[in-house]
PDB file of C-alpha atoms in Angstrom:
ATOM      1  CA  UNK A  22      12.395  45.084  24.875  1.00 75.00           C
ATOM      2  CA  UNK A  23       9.749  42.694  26.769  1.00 82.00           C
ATOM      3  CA  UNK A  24       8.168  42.299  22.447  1.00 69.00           C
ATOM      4  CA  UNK A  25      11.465  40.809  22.135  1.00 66.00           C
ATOM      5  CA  UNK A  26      11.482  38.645  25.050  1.00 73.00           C
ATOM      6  CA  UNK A  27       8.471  37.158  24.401  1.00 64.00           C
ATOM      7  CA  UNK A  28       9.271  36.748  20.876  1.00 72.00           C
ATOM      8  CA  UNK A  29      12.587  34.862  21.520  1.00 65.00           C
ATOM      9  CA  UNK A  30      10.404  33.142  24.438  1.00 69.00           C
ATOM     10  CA  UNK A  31       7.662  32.211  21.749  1.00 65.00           C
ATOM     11  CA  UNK A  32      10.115  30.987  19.100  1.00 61.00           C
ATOM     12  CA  UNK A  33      12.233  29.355  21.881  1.00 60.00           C
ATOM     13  CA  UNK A  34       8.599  27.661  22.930  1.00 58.00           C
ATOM     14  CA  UNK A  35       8.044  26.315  19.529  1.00 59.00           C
ATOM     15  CA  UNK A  36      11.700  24.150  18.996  1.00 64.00           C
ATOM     16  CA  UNK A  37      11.203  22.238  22.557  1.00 54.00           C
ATOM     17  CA  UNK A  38       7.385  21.612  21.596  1.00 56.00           C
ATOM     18  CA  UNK A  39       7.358  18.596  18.797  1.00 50.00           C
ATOM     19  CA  UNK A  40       4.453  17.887  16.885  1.00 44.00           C
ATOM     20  CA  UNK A  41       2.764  14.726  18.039  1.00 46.00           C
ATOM     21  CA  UNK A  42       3.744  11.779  15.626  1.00 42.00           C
ATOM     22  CA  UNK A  43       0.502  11.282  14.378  1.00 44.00           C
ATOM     23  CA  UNK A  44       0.592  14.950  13.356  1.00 44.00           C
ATOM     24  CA  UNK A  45       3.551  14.560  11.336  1.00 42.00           C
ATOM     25  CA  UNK A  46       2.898  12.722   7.875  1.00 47.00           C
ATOM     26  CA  UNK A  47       5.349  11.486   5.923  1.00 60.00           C
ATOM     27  CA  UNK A  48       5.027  11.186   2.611  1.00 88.00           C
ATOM     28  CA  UNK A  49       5.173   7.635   1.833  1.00 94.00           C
ATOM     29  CA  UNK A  50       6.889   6.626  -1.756  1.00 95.00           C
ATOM     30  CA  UNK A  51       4.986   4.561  -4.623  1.00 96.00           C
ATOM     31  CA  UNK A  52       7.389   1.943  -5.388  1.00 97.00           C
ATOM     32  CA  UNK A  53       4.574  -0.748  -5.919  1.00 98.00           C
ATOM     33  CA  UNK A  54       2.228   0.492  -8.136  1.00 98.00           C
ATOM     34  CA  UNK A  55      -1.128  -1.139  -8.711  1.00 98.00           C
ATOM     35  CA  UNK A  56      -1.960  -1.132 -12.503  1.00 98.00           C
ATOM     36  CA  UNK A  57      -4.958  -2.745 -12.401  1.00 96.00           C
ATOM     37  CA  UNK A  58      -8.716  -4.135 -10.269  1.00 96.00           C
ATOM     38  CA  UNK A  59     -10.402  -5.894 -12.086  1.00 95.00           C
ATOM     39  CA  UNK A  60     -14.015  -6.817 -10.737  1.00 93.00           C
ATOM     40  CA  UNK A  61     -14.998  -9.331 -14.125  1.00 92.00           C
ATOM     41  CA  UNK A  62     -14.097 -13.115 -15.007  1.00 86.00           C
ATOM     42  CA  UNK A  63     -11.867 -13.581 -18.082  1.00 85.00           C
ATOM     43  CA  UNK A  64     -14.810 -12.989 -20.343  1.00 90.00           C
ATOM     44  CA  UNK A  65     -15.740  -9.220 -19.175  1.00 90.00           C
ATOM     45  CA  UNK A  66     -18.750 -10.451 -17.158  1.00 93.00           C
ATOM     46  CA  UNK A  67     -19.090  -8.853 -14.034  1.00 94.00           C
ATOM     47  CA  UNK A  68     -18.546 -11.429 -11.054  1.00 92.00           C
ATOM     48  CA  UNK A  69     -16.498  -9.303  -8.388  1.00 93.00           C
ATOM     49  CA  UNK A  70     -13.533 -10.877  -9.038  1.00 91.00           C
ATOM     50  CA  UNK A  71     -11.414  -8.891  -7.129  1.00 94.00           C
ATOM     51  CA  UNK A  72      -8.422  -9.315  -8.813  1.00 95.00           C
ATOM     52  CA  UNK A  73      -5.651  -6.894  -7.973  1.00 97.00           C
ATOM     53  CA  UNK A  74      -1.897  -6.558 -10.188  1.00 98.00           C
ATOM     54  CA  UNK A  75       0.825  -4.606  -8.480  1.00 98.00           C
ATOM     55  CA  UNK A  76       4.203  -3.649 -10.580  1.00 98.00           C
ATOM     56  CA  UNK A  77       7.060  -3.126  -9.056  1.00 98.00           C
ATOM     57  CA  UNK A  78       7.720   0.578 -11.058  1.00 98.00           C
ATOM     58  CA  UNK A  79      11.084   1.561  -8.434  1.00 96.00           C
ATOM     59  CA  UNK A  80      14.562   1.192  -9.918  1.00 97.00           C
ATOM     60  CA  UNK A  81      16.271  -1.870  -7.331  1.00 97.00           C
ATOM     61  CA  UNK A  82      14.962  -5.731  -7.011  1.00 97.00           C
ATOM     62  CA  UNK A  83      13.333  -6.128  -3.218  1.00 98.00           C
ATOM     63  CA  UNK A  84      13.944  -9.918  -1.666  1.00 98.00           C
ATOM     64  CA  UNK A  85      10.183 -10.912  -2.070  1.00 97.00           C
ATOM     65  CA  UNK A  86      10.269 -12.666   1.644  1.00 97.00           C
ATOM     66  CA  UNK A  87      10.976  -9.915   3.272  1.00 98.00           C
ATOM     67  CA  UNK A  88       8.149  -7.874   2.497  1.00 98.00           C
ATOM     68  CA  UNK A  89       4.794  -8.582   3.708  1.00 97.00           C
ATOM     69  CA  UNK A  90       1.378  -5.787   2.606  1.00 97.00           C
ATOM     70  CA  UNK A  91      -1.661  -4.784   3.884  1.00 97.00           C
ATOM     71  CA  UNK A  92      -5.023  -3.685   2.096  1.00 97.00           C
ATOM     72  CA  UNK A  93      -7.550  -1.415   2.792  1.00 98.00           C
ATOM     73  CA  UNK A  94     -10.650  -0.913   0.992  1.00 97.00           C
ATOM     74  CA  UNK A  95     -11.943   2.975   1.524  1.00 97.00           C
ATOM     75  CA  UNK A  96      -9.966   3.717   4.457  1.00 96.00           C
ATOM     76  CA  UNK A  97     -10.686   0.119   6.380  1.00 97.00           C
ATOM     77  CA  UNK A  98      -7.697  -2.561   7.039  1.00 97.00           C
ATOM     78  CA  UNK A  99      -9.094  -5.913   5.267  1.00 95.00           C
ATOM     79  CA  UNK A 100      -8.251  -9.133   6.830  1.00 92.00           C
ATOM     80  CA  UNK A 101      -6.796 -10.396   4.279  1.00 89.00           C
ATOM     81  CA  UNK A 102      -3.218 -10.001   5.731  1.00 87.00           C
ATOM     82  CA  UNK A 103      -0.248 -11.194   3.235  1.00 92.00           C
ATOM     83  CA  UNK A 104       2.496 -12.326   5.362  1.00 93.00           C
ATOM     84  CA  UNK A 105       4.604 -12.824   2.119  1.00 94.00           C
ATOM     85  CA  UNK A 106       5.114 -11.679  -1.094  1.00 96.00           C
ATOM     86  CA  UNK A 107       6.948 -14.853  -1.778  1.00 95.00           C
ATOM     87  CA  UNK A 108       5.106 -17.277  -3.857  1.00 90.00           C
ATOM     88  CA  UNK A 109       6.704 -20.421  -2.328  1.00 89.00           C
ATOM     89  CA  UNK A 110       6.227 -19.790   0.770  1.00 90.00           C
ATOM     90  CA  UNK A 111       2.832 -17.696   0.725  1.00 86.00           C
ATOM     91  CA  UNK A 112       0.188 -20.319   1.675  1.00 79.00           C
ATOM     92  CA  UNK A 113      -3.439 -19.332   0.193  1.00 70.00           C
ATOM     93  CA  UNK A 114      -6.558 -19.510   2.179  1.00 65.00           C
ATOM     94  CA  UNK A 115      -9.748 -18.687   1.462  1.00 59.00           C
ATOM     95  CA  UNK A 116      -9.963 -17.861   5.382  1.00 58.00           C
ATOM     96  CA  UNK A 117      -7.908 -14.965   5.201  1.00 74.00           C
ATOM     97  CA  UNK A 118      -9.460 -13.403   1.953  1.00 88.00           C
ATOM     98  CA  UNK A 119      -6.688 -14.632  -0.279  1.00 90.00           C
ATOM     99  CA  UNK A 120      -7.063 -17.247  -3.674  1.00 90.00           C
ATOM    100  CA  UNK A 121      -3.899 -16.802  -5.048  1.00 92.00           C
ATOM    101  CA  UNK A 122      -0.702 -15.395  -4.912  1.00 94.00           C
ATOM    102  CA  UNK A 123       1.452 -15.334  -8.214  1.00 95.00           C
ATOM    103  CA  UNK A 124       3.482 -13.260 -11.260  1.00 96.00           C
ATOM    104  CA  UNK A 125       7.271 -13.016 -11.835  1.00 95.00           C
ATOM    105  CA  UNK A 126       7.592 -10.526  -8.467  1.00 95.00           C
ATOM    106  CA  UNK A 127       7.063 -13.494  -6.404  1.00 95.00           C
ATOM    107  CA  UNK A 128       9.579 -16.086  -8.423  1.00 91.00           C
ATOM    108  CA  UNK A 129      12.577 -17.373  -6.577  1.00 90.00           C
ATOM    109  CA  UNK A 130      13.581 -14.411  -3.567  1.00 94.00           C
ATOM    110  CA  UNK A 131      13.771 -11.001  -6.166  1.00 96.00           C
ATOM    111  CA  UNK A 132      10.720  -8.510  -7.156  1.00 97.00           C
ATOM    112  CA  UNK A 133      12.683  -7.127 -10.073  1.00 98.00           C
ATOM    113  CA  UNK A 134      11.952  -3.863 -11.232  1.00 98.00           C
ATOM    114  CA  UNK A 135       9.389  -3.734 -14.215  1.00 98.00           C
ATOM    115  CA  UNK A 136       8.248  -6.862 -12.984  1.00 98.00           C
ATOM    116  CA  UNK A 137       4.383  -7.910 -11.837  1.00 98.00           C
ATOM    117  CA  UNK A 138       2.743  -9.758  -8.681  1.00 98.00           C
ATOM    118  CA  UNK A 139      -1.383 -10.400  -8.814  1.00 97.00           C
ATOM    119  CA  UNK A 140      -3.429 -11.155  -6.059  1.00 96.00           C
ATOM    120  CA  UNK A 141      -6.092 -12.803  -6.278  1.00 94.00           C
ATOM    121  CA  UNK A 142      -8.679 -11.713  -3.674  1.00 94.00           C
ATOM    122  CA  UNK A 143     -11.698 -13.832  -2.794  1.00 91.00           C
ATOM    123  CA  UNK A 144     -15.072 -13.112  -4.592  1.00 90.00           C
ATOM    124  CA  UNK A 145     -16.978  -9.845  -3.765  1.00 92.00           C
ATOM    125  CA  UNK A 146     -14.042  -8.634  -1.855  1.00 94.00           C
ATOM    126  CA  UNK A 147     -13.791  -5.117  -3.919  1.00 96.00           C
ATOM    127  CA  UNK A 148     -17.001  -3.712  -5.711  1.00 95.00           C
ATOM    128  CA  UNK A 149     -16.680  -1.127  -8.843  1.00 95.00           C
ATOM    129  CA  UNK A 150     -16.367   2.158  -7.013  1.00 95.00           C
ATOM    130  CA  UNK A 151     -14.440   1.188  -4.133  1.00 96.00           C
ATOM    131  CA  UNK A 152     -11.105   3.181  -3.062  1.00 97.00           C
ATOM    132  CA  UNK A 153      -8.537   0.326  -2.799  1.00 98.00           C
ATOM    133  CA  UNK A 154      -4.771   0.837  -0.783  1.00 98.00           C
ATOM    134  CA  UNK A 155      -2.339  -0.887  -1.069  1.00 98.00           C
ATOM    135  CA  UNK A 156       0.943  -1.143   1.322  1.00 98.00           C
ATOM    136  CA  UNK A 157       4.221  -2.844   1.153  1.00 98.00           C
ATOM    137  CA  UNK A 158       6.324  -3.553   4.796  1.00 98.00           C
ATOM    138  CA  UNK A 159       9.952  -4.254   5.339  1.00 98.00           C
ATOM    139  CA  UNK A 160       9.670  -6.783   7.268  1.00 96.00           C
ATOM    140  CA  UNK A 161      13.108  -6.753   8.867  1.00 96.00           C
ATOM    141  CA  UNK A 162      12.447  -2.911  10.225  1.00 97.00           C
ATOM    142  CA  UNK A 163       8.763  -3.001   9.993  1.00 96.00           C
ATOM    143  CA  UNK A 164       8.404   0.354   7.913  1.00 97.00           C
ATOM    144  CA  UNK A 165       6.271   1.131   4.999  1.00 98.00           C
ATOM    145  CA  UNK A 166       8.336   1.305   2.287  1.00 97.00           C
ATOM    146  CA  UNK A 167       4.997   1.265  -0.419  1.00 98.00           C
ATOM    147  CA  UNK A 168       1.791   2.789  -0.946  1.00 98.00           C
ATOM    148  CA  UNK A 169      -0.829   3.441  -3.824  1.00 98.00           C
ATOM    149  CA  UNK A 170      -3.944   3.465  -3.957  1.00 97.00           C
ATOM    150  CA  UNK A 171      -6.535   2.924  -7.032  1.00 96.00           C
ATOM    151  CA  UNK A 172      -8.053   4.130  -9.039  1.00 95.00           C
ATOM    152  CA  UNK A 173      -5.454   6.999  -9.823  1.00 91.00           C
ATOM    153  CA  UNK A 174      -5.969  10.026  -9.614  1.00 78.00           C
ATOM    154  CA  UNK A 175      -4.319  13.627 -10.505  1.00 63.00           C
ATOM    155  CA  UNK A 176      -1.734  14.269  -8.258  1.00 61.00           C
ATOM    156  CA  UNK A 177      -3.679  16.534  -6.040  1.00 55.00           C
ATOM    157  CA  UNK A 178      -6.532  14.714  -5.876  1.00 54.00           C
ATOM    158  CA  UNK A 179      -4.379  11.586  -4.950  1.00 55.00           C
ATOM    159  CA  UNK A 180      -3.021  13.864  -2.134  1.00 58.00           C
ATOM    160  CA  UNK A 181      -6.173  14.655  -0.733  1.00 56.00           C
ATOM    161  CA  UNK A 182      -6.771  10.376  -0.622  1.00 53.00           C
ATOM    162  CA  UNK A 183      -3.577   9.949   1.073  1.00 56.00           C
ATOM    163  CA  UNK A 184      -4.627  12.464   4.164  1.00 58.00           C
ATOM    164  CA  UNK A 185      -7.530  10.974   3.917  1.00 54.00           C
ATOM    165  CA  UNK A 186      -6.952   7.538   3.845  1.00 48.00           C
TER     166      UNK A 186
END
């Protein structure tokens, strides 16, 4: 009888104690998917180019102004903050760690499915053998609605990157 209490007391214990939020990961979804880094010029020689291309690989068009992304380079938030995915109104500066903003993903107001943005970091900004993420915001709720990270990986592998970055 008291086995059973404590039991019922113990399971009882467990529903009205949450797991902190940071405890609690949810598994984000890769709707942006970067397909390729590329740390060379346009003739193969190696000048840390830091060019990144992101496809959009999820089934629905996303209105390109309302998402904004953040990337980290092995685990560490770069200042390079993109406030837009929106071509027209993204504004480049070397200041913030951005050249360029372009592709088809940031014509008009749609990120079609199938269809690619690049970035254009500055110079030296990614180094062959660096683990590059890559997130995508709604910016009307704030919430992560993207994430990859590159190079790819097998799927448990990438698992063990996402806990750990």
């Amino acid at each position: 009888m008291i086995a059973a209490t404590l039991i019922l007391a113990a399971l009882l214990l467990m529903q009205l104690i949450q797991l902190p939020a940071f405890l609690v990961r949810e598994d984000v979804p890769m709707v942006f998917e970067i397909t390729l880094l590329r740390h060379t010029n346009e003739h193969g020689v190696l000048n840390y180019d830091s060019y990144l291309v992101v496809k959009n690989t999820g089934d629905r068009a996303y209105d390109n102004r309302k998402l904004y992304a953040k990337t980290y380079r092995n685990g560490k938030l770069l200042p390079c903050f993109i406030p837009t995915i929106n071509g027209h109104d993204f504004i480049p500066t070397n200041h913030f760690g951005i050249q360029n903003l372009g592709g088809y993903g940031t014509n008009n107001y749609r990120w079609y499915p199938q269809s690619t943005i690049f970035i254009d970091y500055s110079d030296k900004t990614f180094h062959p053998g660096d683990v590059v993420q890559f997130e995508v915001y709604d910016r009307d709720t704030n919430q992560i609605i993207s994430r990859d990270t590159w190079p790819h990986t097998t799927d448990s592998t990438k698992k063990w990157m996402d806990l750990l970055f």
